[in-house]
Coordinates of C-alpha atoms and ligand atoms in Angstrom, one line a residue:
X14 CA 11.5 -33.4 -3.7
X15 CA 10.5 -31.5 -0.6
X16 CA 7.0 -32.7 -0.5
X17 CA 6.9 -33.3 3.3
X18 CA 8.0 -31.1 6.1
X19 CA 11.7 -31.3 6.9
X20 CA 10.9 -32.2 10.4
X21 CA 14.4 -33.0 11.6
X22 CA 15.7 -29.6 10.5
X23 CA 12.8 -27.8 11.9
X24 CA 13.1 -29.6 15.2
X25 CA 16.8 -28.9 15.6
X26 CA 16.3 -25.2 14.9
X27 CA 13.1 -24.8 16.8
X28 CA 14.8 -26.2 19.9
X29 CA 17.1 -23.2 19.8
X30 CA 14.1 -20.9 19.9
X31 CA 11.7 -22.5 22.4
X32 CA 8.5 -20.6 23.2
X33 CA 8.5 -18.9 26.6
X34 CA 5.9 -20.4 29.0
X35 CA 2.9 -18.4 30.1
X36 CA 3.0 -15.9 27.2
X37 CA 0.2 -15.7 24.8
X38 CA 1.0 -14.2 21.4
X39 CA -1.6 -12.7 19.1
X40 CA -1.2 -11.7 15.5
X41 CA -3.2 -8.5 15.7
X42 CA -3.8 -5.4 13.6
X43 CA -0.1 -4.8 13.3
X44 CA 1.4 -8.3 13.4
X45 CA 2.9 -9.8 16.6
X46 CA 3.8 -7.0 18.9
X47 CA 5.2 -7.3 22.5
X48 CA 8.4 -6.9 24.4
X49 CA 11.3 -7.5 22.1
X50 CA 12.9 -10.1 24.5
X51 CA 9.9 -12.3 24.3
X52 CA 9.8 -12.5 20.5
X53 CA 12.6 -15.0 19.7
X54 CA 10.4 -18.1 19.1
X55 CA 7.9 -15.9 17.3
X56 CA 10.6 -14.7 14.9
X57 CA 11.6 -18.2 14.1
X58 CA 8.1 -19.4 13.6
X59 CA 7.1 -16.4 11.5
X60 CA 10.0 -17.3 9.1
X61 CA 8.5 -20.7 8.6
X62 CA 5.0 -19.3 8.3
X63 CA 6.1 -16.9 5.6
X64 CA 7.8 -19.7 3.7
X65 CA 4.5 -21.6 3.8
X66 CA 2.5 -18.6 2.7
X67 CA 4.9 -18.2 -0.2
X68 CA 4.6 -21.9 -1.2
X69 CA 0.8 -21.6 -0.9
X70 CA 0.9 -18.7 -3.4
X71 CA 3.0 -20.5 -5.9
X72 CA 6.3 -19.2 -4.8
X73 CA 5.4 -15.5 -4.8
X74 CA 7.6 -13.3 -2.6
X75 CA 6.4 -12.6 0.9
X76 CA 7.9 -9.9 3.1
X77 CA 8.8 -10.1 6.8
X78 CA 9.2 -6.8 8.6
X79 CA 10.8 -6.6 12.1
X80 CA 9.8 -3.3 13.7
X81 CA 8.7 -1.6 16.8
X82 CA 6.7 0.8 14.6
X83 CA 5.4 3.7 16.7
X84 CA 6.1 2.0 20.1
X85 CA 9.0 3.0 22.3
X86 CA 11.6 0.5 23.3
X87 CA 11.7 -2.3 24.5
X88 CA 8.6 -3.1 22.4
X89 CA 9.2 -4.8 19.1
X90 CA 7.2 -6.7 16.6
X91 CA 7.1 -8.7 13.4
X92 CA 4.6 -8.7 10.6
X93 CA 4.1 -10.3 7.1
X94 CA 3.6 -8.6 3.8
X95 CA 1.5 -10.3 1.2
X96 CA 2.6 -10.5 -2.5
X97 CA 0.9 -7.4 -3.7
X98 CA 2.6 -5.4 -1.0
X99 CA -0.4 -5.5 1.2
X100 CA -1.1 -6.7 4.7
X101 CA -1.3 -10.4 5.4
X102 CA -4.7 -11.9 4.5
X103 CA -6.9 -11.8 7.6
X104 CA -7.6 -15.6 7.7
X105 CA -3.9 -16.2 8.1
X106 CA -3.8 -14.0 11.3
X107 CA -5.5 -16.9 13.1
X108 CA -3.0 -19.5 11.7
X109 CA -0.1 -17.2 12.7
X110 CA -1.5 -16.9 16.2
X111 CA -2.0 -20.7 16.6
X112 CA 1.5 -21.6 15.4
X113 CA 3.1 -19.0 17.6
X114 CA 1.3 -20.4 20.7
X115 CA 2.2 -24.1 20.3
X116 CA 3.8 -24.6 23.7
X117 CA 6.7 -26.9 22.7
X118 CA 8.7 -27.8 19.6
X119 CA 6.8 -31.1 19.2
X120 CA 3.4 -29.3 19.5
X121 CA 4.7 -26.8 16.9
X122 CA 5.6 -29.5 14.5
X123 CA 2.2 -31.2 14.9
X124 CA 0.5 -27.8 14.4
X125 CA 2.5 -27.2 11.3
X126 CA 1.7 -30.6 9.9
X127 CA -2.0 -30.2 10.5
X128 CA -1.9 -26.7 9.0
X129 CA -0.1 -27.8 5.8
X130 CA -2.7 -30.6 5.4
X131 CA -5.7 -28.4 6.0
X132 CA -4.6 -25.7 3.6
X133 CA -3.3 -28.3 1.2
X134 CA 0.1 -26.5 0.9
X135 CA 2.2 -28.1 -1.8
X136 CA 5.6 -28.2 -0.1
X137 CA 7.4 -28.9 -3.3
X138 CA 6.6 -25.3 -4.5
X139 CA 9.4 -22.8 -4.1
X140 CA 9.2 -20.2 -1.4
X141 CA 10.6 -16.7 -1.5
X142 CA 10.7 -14.7 1.7
X143 CA 12.5 -11.5 1.9
X144 CA 14.4 -10.7 5.0
X145 CA 14.2 -14.2 6.7
X146 CA 15.3 -17.7 6.0
X147 CA 13.5 -20.9 6.9
X148 CA 12.8 -24.4 5.7
X149 CA 14.8 -23.9 2.6
X150 CA 13.1 -20.7 1.5
X151 CA 15.1 -18.5 -0.8
X152 CA 15.7 -15.4 1.2
X153 CA 16.8 -11.9 0.4
X154 CA 17.8 -9.5 3.1
X155 CA 16.3 -6.1 2.4
X156 CA 18.5 -4.6 5.1
X157 CA 17.5 -1.8 7.5
X158 CA 14.8 0.1 5.8
X159 CA 11.3 1.5 6.4
X160 CA 8.2 -0.7 6.5
X161 CA 6.7 1.0 3.3
X162 CA 10.0 0.3 1.4
X163 CA 9.6 -3.4 2.2
X164 CA 5.9 -3.3 1.0
X165 CA 7.2 -1.5 -2.2
X166 CA 9.9 -4.2 -2.7
X167 CA 7.5 -7.1 -2.3
X168 CA 5.2 -5.6 -4.9
X169 CA 8.0 -4.7 -7.3
X170 CA 9.5 -8.2 -7.1
X171 CA 6.1 -9.9 -7.8
X172 CA 5.2 -7.6 -10.7
X173 CA 8.6 -7.5 -12.3
X174 CA 8.3 -7.9 -16.1
X175 CA 4.5 -7.7 -16.1
X176 CA 2.3 -4.9 -17.4
X177 CA 1.7 -3.9 -13.8
X178 CA 5.5 -3.6 -13.1
X179 CA 5.6 -1.4 -10.0
X180 CA 9.2 -0.2 -10.2
X181 CA 12.8 -1.3 -9.9
X182 CA 13.0 -3.8 -7.0
X183 CA 15.5 -1.9 -4.8
X184 CA 15.5 0.9 -2.3
X185 CA 17.3 3.0 -4.9
X186 CA 14.5 2.2 -7.3
X187 CA 11.9 3.3 -4.7
X188 CA 13.8 6.6 -4.1
X189 CA 14.2 7.3 -7.8
X190 CA 10.5 6.6 -8.5
X191 CA 9.3 8.9 -5.8
X192 CA 11.7 11.8 -6.3
X193 CA 11.4 11.8 -10.1
X194 CA 7.6 12.1 -9.9
X195 CA 7.9 14.7 -7.2
X196 CA 10.2 16.9 -9.3
X197 CA 7.8 16.7 -12.2
X198 CA 4.9 17.7 -10.1
X199 CA 6.5 20.8 -8.6
X200 CA 8.4 21.9 -11.7
X201 CA 7.6 25.6 -12.4
X202 CA 6.2 26.2 -8.9
X203 CA 7.8 28.8 -6.6
X204 CA 10.8 27.5 -4.5
X205 CA 9.6 25.4 -1.6
X206 CA 10.8 26.5 1.9
X207 CA 12.8 23.9 3.8
X208 CA 10.9 21.3 5.8
X209 CA 11.8 20.1 9.3
X210 CA 11.4 16.3 9.6
X211 CA 11.3 14.5 13.0
X212 CA 12.5 11.0 12.2
X213 CA 11.5 9.5 15.6
X214 CA 15.1 8.2 16.0
X215 CA 14.1 5.4 13.7
X216 CA 14.8 4.1 10.2
X217 CA 13.1 7.0 8.6
X218 CA 16.4 8.8 9.3
X219 CA 18.3 6.6 7.0
X220 CA 15.8 6.5 4.1
X221 CA 15.0 10.2 4.7
X222 CA 18.7 11.1 4.3
X223 CA 18.9 9.2 1.0
X224 CA 15.6 10.8 -0.2
X225 CA 17.0 14.2 0.7
X226 CA 20.0 13.7 -1.5
X227 CA 17.8 12.7 -4.4
X228 CA 15.5 15.8 -3.9
X229 CA 18.5 18.2 -3.7
X230 CA 17.3 21.8 -3.8
X231 CA 13.8 20.9 -5.0
X232 CA 12.8 20.3 -1.3
X233 CA 15.4 20.7 1.5
X234 CA 14.7 18.3 4.3
X235 CA 16.1 19.3 7.7
X236 CA 16.3 15.9 9.5
X237 CA 16.0 15.8 13.3
X238 CA 15.9 12.9 15.8
X239 CA 18.1 10.8 13.7
X240 CA 19.8 8.9 16.7
X241 CA 19.1 5.4 15.3
X242 CA 21.9 3.8 17.4
X243 CA 21.0 5.4 20.8
X244 CA 19.3 2.9 23.1
X245 CA 15.9 4.1 24.3
X246 CA 15.6 6.9 21.9
X247 CA 13.2 5.4 19.4
X248 CA 9.8 7.1 19.5
X249 CA 10.8 8.6 22.9
X250 CA 9.3 12.1 23.2
X251 CA 9.2 12.3 19.5
X252 CA 7.6 10.7 16.4
X253 CA 4.1 10.8 15.0
X254 CA 2.5 8.9 17.8
X255 CA 3.9 11.1 20.5
X256 CA 2.8 14.2 18.6
X257 CA -0.7 12.9 17.9
X258 CA -1.4 11.5 21.4
X259 CA 0.1 14.3 23.4
X260 CA -1.0 17.0 20.9
X261 CA 2.2 18.9 21.3
X262 CA 5.6 19.6 19.7
X263 CA 8.4 17.1 20.3
X264 CA 10.5 19.0 23.0
X265 CA 13.6 18.4 20.8
X266 CA 12.2 20.7 18.2
X267 CA 11.3 23.6 20.5
X268 CA 14.4 25.5 19.8
X269 CA 14.4 24.5 16.1
X270 CA 11.0 25.5 14.8
X271 CA 10.4 29.1 13.7
X272 CA 6.8 30.5 13.8
X273 CA 5.0 29.6 10.5
X274 CA 7.6 26.9 9.5
X275 CA 6.2 23.5 8.5
X276 CA 7.4 20.4 10.3
X277 CA 6.4 16.8 10.3
X278 CA 7.0 13.7 12.4
X279 CA 7.4 10.2 11.1
X280 CA 6.9 7.2 13.4
X281 CA 9.7 4.7 14.1
X282 CA 9.2 2.6 10.9
X283 CA 8.0 5.6 8.8
X284 CA 4.5 4.5 7.9
X285 CA 2.8 7.3 9.8
X286 CA 3.0 11.1 9.3
X287 CA 1.8 14.1 11.2
X288 CA 2.4 17.7 10.2
X289 CA 2.4 20.8 12.4
X290 CA 3.5 24.4 12.8
X291 CA 3.7 27.1 15.4
X292 CA 1.7 30.2 14.9
X293 CA 3.0 33.8 15.5
X294 CA 2.1 33.4 19.2
X295 CA 4.1 30.2 19.4
X296 CA 1.0 28.1 19.7
X297 CA 1.2 24.6 18.4
X298 CA -1.2 23.5 15.5
X299 CA -1.4 19.9 14.5
X300 CA -2.2 18.7 10.9
X301 CA -3.0 15.0 11.4
X302 CA -4.2 12.2 9.1
X303 CA -7.6 13.8 8.8
X304 CA -6.1 17.1 7.7
X305 CA -3.9 15.3 5.2
X306 CA -6.9 13.3 3.8
X307 CA -8.8 16.6 3.3
X308 CA -5.9 18.4 1.7
X309 CA -5.1 15.6 -0.7
X310 CA -8.6 14.5 -1.6
X311 CA -9.8 18.0 -2.5
X312 CA -6.7 18.5 -4.6
X313 CA -7.3 15.2 -6.5
X314 CA -10.9 16.1 -7.1
X315 CA -9.8 19.5 -8.5
X316 CA -7.4 17.8 -10.8
X317 CA -9.9 15.3 -12.1
X318 CA -12.2 18.3 -12.9
X319 CA -9.5 20.2 -14.6
X320 CA -8.6 17.1 -16.7
X321 CA -12.2 16.9 -17.9
X322 CA -12.7 13.7 -16.1
X323 CA -15.5 14.9 -13.7
X324 CA -18.2 12.2 -13.5
X325 CA -15.8 9.7 -15.0
X326 CA -13.6 9.2 -11.9
X327 CA -15.1 9.1 -8.5
X328 CA -13.0 10.1 -5.5
X329 CA -14.0 8.7 -2.1
X330 CA -12.7 8.8 1.5
X331 CA -12.3 6.2 4.1
X332 CA -12.0 7.1 7.8
X333 CA -12.4 5.5 11.2
X334 CA -14.4 6.5 14.2
X335 CA -11.3 8.4 15.4
X336 CA -11.6 10.9 12.5
X337 CA -12.3 14.3 13.9
X338 CA -16.0 15.3 13.6
X339 CA -14.8 18.5 11.9
X340 CA -13.2 16.6 9.1
X341 CA -16.1 14.2 8.6
X342 CA -18.5 17.1 8.3
X343 CA -16.3 19.0 5.9
X344 CA -15.6 15.9 3.7
X345 CA -19.0 14.4 3.6
X346 CA -20.4 17.7 2.3
X347 CA -18.2 17.2 -0.7
X348 CA -17.4 13.6 -1.2
X349 CA -18.5 10.0 -0.4
X350 CA -17.1 9.1 3.0
X351 CA -17.1 5.7 4.6
X352 CA -16.3 4.8 8.2
X353 CA -14.7 1.4 8.9
X354 CA -13.1 -0.3 12.0
X355 CA -9.6 0.7 13.1
X356 CA -6.7 -1.0 11.4
X357 CA -5.1 -0.4 8.0
X358 CA -6.5 -3.6 6.4
X359 CA -10.1 -2.3 6.9
X360 CA -9.3 1.1 5.4
X361 CA -7.3 -0.3 2.5
X362 CA -10.0 -2.8 1.6
X363 CA -12.8 -0.2 1.7
X364 CA -10.7 2.3 -0.4
X365 CA -10.3 -0.3 -3.1
X366 CA -14.1 0.2 -3.9
X367 CA -13.6 3.7 -5.1
X368 CA -12.0 4.8 -8.5
X369 CA -9.6 6.8 -6.4
X370 CA -9.8 5.9 -2.7
X371 CA -8.2 8.2 -0.1
X372 CA -7.8 6.6 3.3
X373 CA -6.2 8.0 6.4
X374 CA -6.4 7.1 10.0
X375 CA -6.3 10.2 12.3
X376 CA -2.9 8.8 13.6
X377 CA -1.3 9.6 10.2
X378 CA -1.3 6.3 8.5
X379 CA -2.8 6.4 5.0
X380 CA -2.4 6.5 1.3
X381 CA -4.4 6.9 -1.9
X382 CA -5.4 4.0 -4.1
X383 CA -6.0 4.3 -7.8
X384 CA -8.1 1.3 -9.1
X385 CA -6.8 -0.6 -12.1
X386 CA -9.6 0.8 -14.2
X387 CA -8.7 4.3 -13.2
X388 CA -5.0 3.7 -14.1
X389 CA -6.2 2.4 -17.4
X390 CA -8.4 5.4 -18.0
X391 CA -5.6 7.9 -17.1
X392 CA -3.2 6.3 -19.6
X393 CA -5.7 6.1 -22.5
X394 CA -7.6 9.4 -22.0
X395 CA -7.2 12.0 -24.7
X396 CA -7.3 15.5 -23.2
X397 CA -8.8 18.2 -25.5
X398 CA -7.1 21.3 -24.2
X399 CA -3.6 22.1 -22.9
X400 CA -5.0 22.7 -19.4
X401 CA -6.6 19.3 -19.4
X402 CA -3.4 17.8 -20.5
X403 CA -1.5 19.4 -17.7
X404 CA -4.0 18.2 -15.1
X405 CA -3.9 14.7 -16.6
X406 CA -0.1 14.6 -16.3
X407 CA -0.3 15.7 -12.7
X408 CA -2.7 12.9 -12.0
X409 CA -0.4 10.4 -13.6
X410 CA 2.6 11.7 -11.7
X411 CA 0.6 11.4 -8.5
X412 CA 0.2 7.7 -9.1
X413 CA 4.0 7.5 -9.1
X414 CA 4.7 9.7 -6.1
X415 CA 2.2 7.8 -3.9
X416 CA 3.2 4.5 -2.5
X417 CA -0.1 2.6 -3.1
X418 CA 0.9 -0.5 -1.2
X419 CA 0.5 0.9 2.3
X420 CA 0.7 4.2 4.2
X421 CA 4.1 5.7 3.7
X422 CA 5.3 8.7 5.7
X423 CA 7.9 9.8 3.2
X424 CA 5.7 9.3 0.1
X425 CA 2.8 11.1 1.9
X426 CA 5.2 13.9 2.9
X427 CA 6.0 14.4 -0.8
X428 CA 2.4 14.3 -1.7
X429 CA 1.5 17.0 0.9
X430 CA 4.4 19.1 -0.3
X431 CA 3.1 18.9 -3.9
X432 CA -0.4 20.1 -2.8
X433 CA 1.0 22.9 -0.7
X434 CA 3.2 24.0 -3.6
X435 CA 0.3 23.9 -6.1
X436 CA -2.0 25.8 -3.8
X437 CA 0.6 28.2 -2.4
X438 CA -0.5 27.1 1.1
X439 CA 1.4 27.5 4.3
X440 CA 0.4 25.4 7.3
X441 CA -2.0 28.2 8.2
X442 CA -4.2 28.1 5.1
X443 CA -4.1 24.3 5.1
X444 CA -5.2 24.3 8.7
X445 CA -8.1 26.7 8.1
X446 CA -9.9 24.3 5.7
X447 CA -11.9 23.2 8.7
X448 CA -11.7 23.5 12.5
X449 CA -10.9 20.4 14.5
X450 CA -13.2 19.7 17.4
X451 CA -11.4 19.5 20.7
X452 CA -11.0 15.8 21.6
X453 CA -9.5 13.5 24.2
X454 CA -8.3 9.9 24.2
X455 CA -8.3 8.0 27.5
X456 CA -7.4 4.4 28.1
X457 CA -8.9 2.2 30.9
X458 CA -7.0 -0.9 32.0
X459 CA -9.6 -3.7 32.3
X460 CA -9.2 -7.4 33.4
X461 CA -10.7 -8.7 30.2
X462 CA -11.1 -6.5 27.1
X463 CA -12.7 -9.3 25.1
X464 CA -16.1 -8.6 26.9
X465 CA -16.2 -5.3 24.9
X466 CA -17.8 -5.8 21.5
X467 CA -18.7 -3.1 19.0
X468 CA -20.8 -2.6 15.9
X469 CA -21.3 0.2 13.4
X470 CA -17.5 0.5 12.7
X471 CA -16.7 0.6 16.4
X472 CA -19.0 3.6 17.1
X473 CA -21.3 1.6 19.3
X474 CA -21.0 -1.0 22.0
X475 CA -23.1 -4.1 21.9
X476 CA -21.5 -5.6 24.9
X477 CA -21.4 -5.3 27.9
X478 CA -25.2 -4.9 27.6
X479 CA -26.6 -1.6 28.7
X480 CA -23.4 0.3 28.7
X481 CA -24.0 2.0 25.3
X482 CA -27.3 3.4 26.6
X483 CA -25.5 5.0 29.5
X484 CA -22.9 6.5 27.2
X485 CA -25.6 7.9 24.9
X486 CA -27.3 9.5 27.9
X487 CA -24.1 11.2 28.9
X488 CA -23.2 12.3 25.4
X489 CA -26.5 14.1 25.0
X490 CA -25.6 16.5 27.7
X491 CA -22.5 17.9 25.8
X492 CA -22.7 20.4 23.0
X493 CA -21.2 18.8 19.9
X494 CA -20.6 15.7 22.0
X495 CA -19.5 12.4 20.5
X496 CA -17.9 9.5 22.3
X497 CA -17.1 5.8 21.7
X498 CA -15.5 2.9 23.5
X499 CA -13.6 0.1 21.8
X500 CA -11.2 -2.6 23.0
X501 CA -7.6 -2.0 21.8
X502 CA -6.3 -4.4 19.2
X503 CA -2.7 -4.0 20.4
X504 CA -2.8 -3.5 24.2
X505 CA -4.7 -4.9 27.1
X506 CA -6.9 -1.8 27.5
X507 CA -10.1 -0.3 26.4
X508 CA -9.9 3.0 24.6
X509 CA -12.3 5.9 25.1
X510 CA -12.5 8.7 22.6
X511 CA -14.6 11.9 23.1
X512 CA -15.0 15.2 21.4
X513 CA -17.1 18.3 22.1
X514 CA -17.2 21.8 20.9
X515 CA -15.2 23.1 23.9
X516 CA -11.9 21.6 25.2
X517 CA -12.9 21.3 28.9
X518 CA -16.1 19.5 27.8
X519 CA -14.3 17.1 25.6
X520 CA -12.0 16.2 28.5
X521 CA -14.9 15.9 30.9
X522 CA -16.9 13.7 28.6
X523 CA -13.9 11.4 27.9
X524 CA -13.2 11.0 31.7
X525 CA -16.9 10.4 32.5
X526 CA -17.2 7.7 29.9
X527 CA -14.0 6.2 31.1
X528 CA -15.6 6.2 34.6
X529 CA -18.6 4.3 33.3
X530 CA -16.3 1.7 31.8
X531 CA -14.2 1.4 35.0
X532 CA -17.3 0.9 37.1
X533 CA -18.9 -1.5 34.6
X534 CA -15.9 -3.9 34.8
X535 CA -15.9 -3.8 38.6
X536 CA -12.8 -1.6 39.0
X537 CA -11.8 -1.2 42.6
X538 CA -13.6 2.0 43.8
X539 CA -10.6 2.8 46.1
X540 CA -8.3 2.9 43.1
X541 CA -10.7 4.8 40.8
X542 CA -8.6 7.5 39.0
X543 CA -9.7 10.9 40.4
X544 CA -10.3 12.4 37.0
X545 CA -12.9 9.7 36.2
X546 CA -15.3 12.0 38.0
Ligands
16G607 C1 -2.1 -0.8 14.6 C2 -2.7 -0.5 13.2 C3 -3.2 0.9 13.1 C4 -4.2 1.1 14.2 C5 -3.6 0.8 15.6 C6 -4.7 0.8 16.6 C7 -1.9 -1.4 11.1 C8 -0.7 -1.6 10.2 N1 -1.6 -0.7 12.2 O1 -1.0 0.0 14.9 O2 -3.7 1.0 11.9 O3 -4.6 2.5 14.2 O4 -3.1 -0.5 15.5 O5 -4.3 0.4 17.8 O6 -2.9 -1.9 10.9 P1 -5.3 0.0 19.0 O7 -6.2 -1.1 18.5 O8 -4.4 -0.4 20.1 O9 -6.0 1.2 19.3
MG608 MG1 4.4 2.4 12.1

């Protein structure tokens, strides 16, 4: 009976993966994330942590994802997936950080021992960890796939044979589930023009190719940036983060995209999605997470009305402070909108409070959650007209095409395509739902970002004292001005976001606020960036 830690085995293996000195690891918003060559000890320890999490949860399957996500090489990372296919429970982020930072193998074993005792983990319980093997855990390698597929698999495995069965627990099952629902949703609609997909030279290329085969002529995917074996190519001048941050077309698509044609970019692990198109004058128009949330939520509201479920099912939106003011205005005139701090776990959690919760970060990560009661209602509801019945079926098929475990670029892409097909929208009509306010994101490197503390879903600073008042004073001078400052959860920087009704003003406001931050932390006046006015 394995009721105590297999200390000798752990010691022997751990010594092959010693922690590098002078590095502090942090399990942040997206797991452990740093230069790939520093992560060896973290990978080993995360395997053990995942096994313990599985044991703590009665042998439920836990997922381990190794991915650089939206970051270019040589960054890499690793994160855990909880049994329902969701992010790791927040309290365990601290445990993960502590274990990863134990300086030696002996310190690691001591920390593990203390941890097992404090959390009363029964080591005789089985442990199932997909993708990694440690302390006698049963492991299954999910292979090279997208982050959302791993989330899907974890949920599918843990719900197998129950009334909540999520689908067949294989990548093939995932592809079948999504493509079948998609085909039903667009049946009878006019043929959909081909879609250009920028795969960020990441795993989306592999899964996108398989999805494309399943979709056949229903939706032709033209995959670009599929060089998954080329060193340095991942997320380099392509991918969702590049497009969102630089607000321009990946140069590799310049000769590909025709005016009016829809295109989208995934990030490296295919959990973010940004759409765009070029207008007749060749001008670039971006359709980001806020635009996706708007398109999708209004469609779902229309369907609930057509199904006769108005007042029965409430649709709500969750955004962060980064949501464009234009989208927040448009949406809050129509639906309940909640603003939460950055990071998927906050959005996901808040979205669970609605009957149907639509959450998207402006960066393109998001999904739609149907509450258990809503799913129940949809399956038992008796429509009274053929039109109601059609709308009801569409809603039910939407619950299948949407990966509800986590934001999923490929699933979201199908969702967007469904709405465009139903509304006969091109990018132009979609884009015209509301006008984005010009905005600017700037980062300021600071010696210690932990002195920056926020409140009100990161929209206001409480520390350093007095800085928020200065920002307020500045913002007042700009028409349509809004700005906020928050410490990054993934990098040693402070981020400044600003928007205003005119582009030059948005830029100026962002730089001026960045200047305030720079001066506040005692930045060297001689090195002050010129644009910080
Ligand atoms: C992580 C988060 C993402 C967030 C970003 C903010 C997850 C899975 N990912 O990538 O949601 O937008 O961090 O980064 O939660 P920042 O704190 O450096 O601005
Ligand atoms: Mg990602």
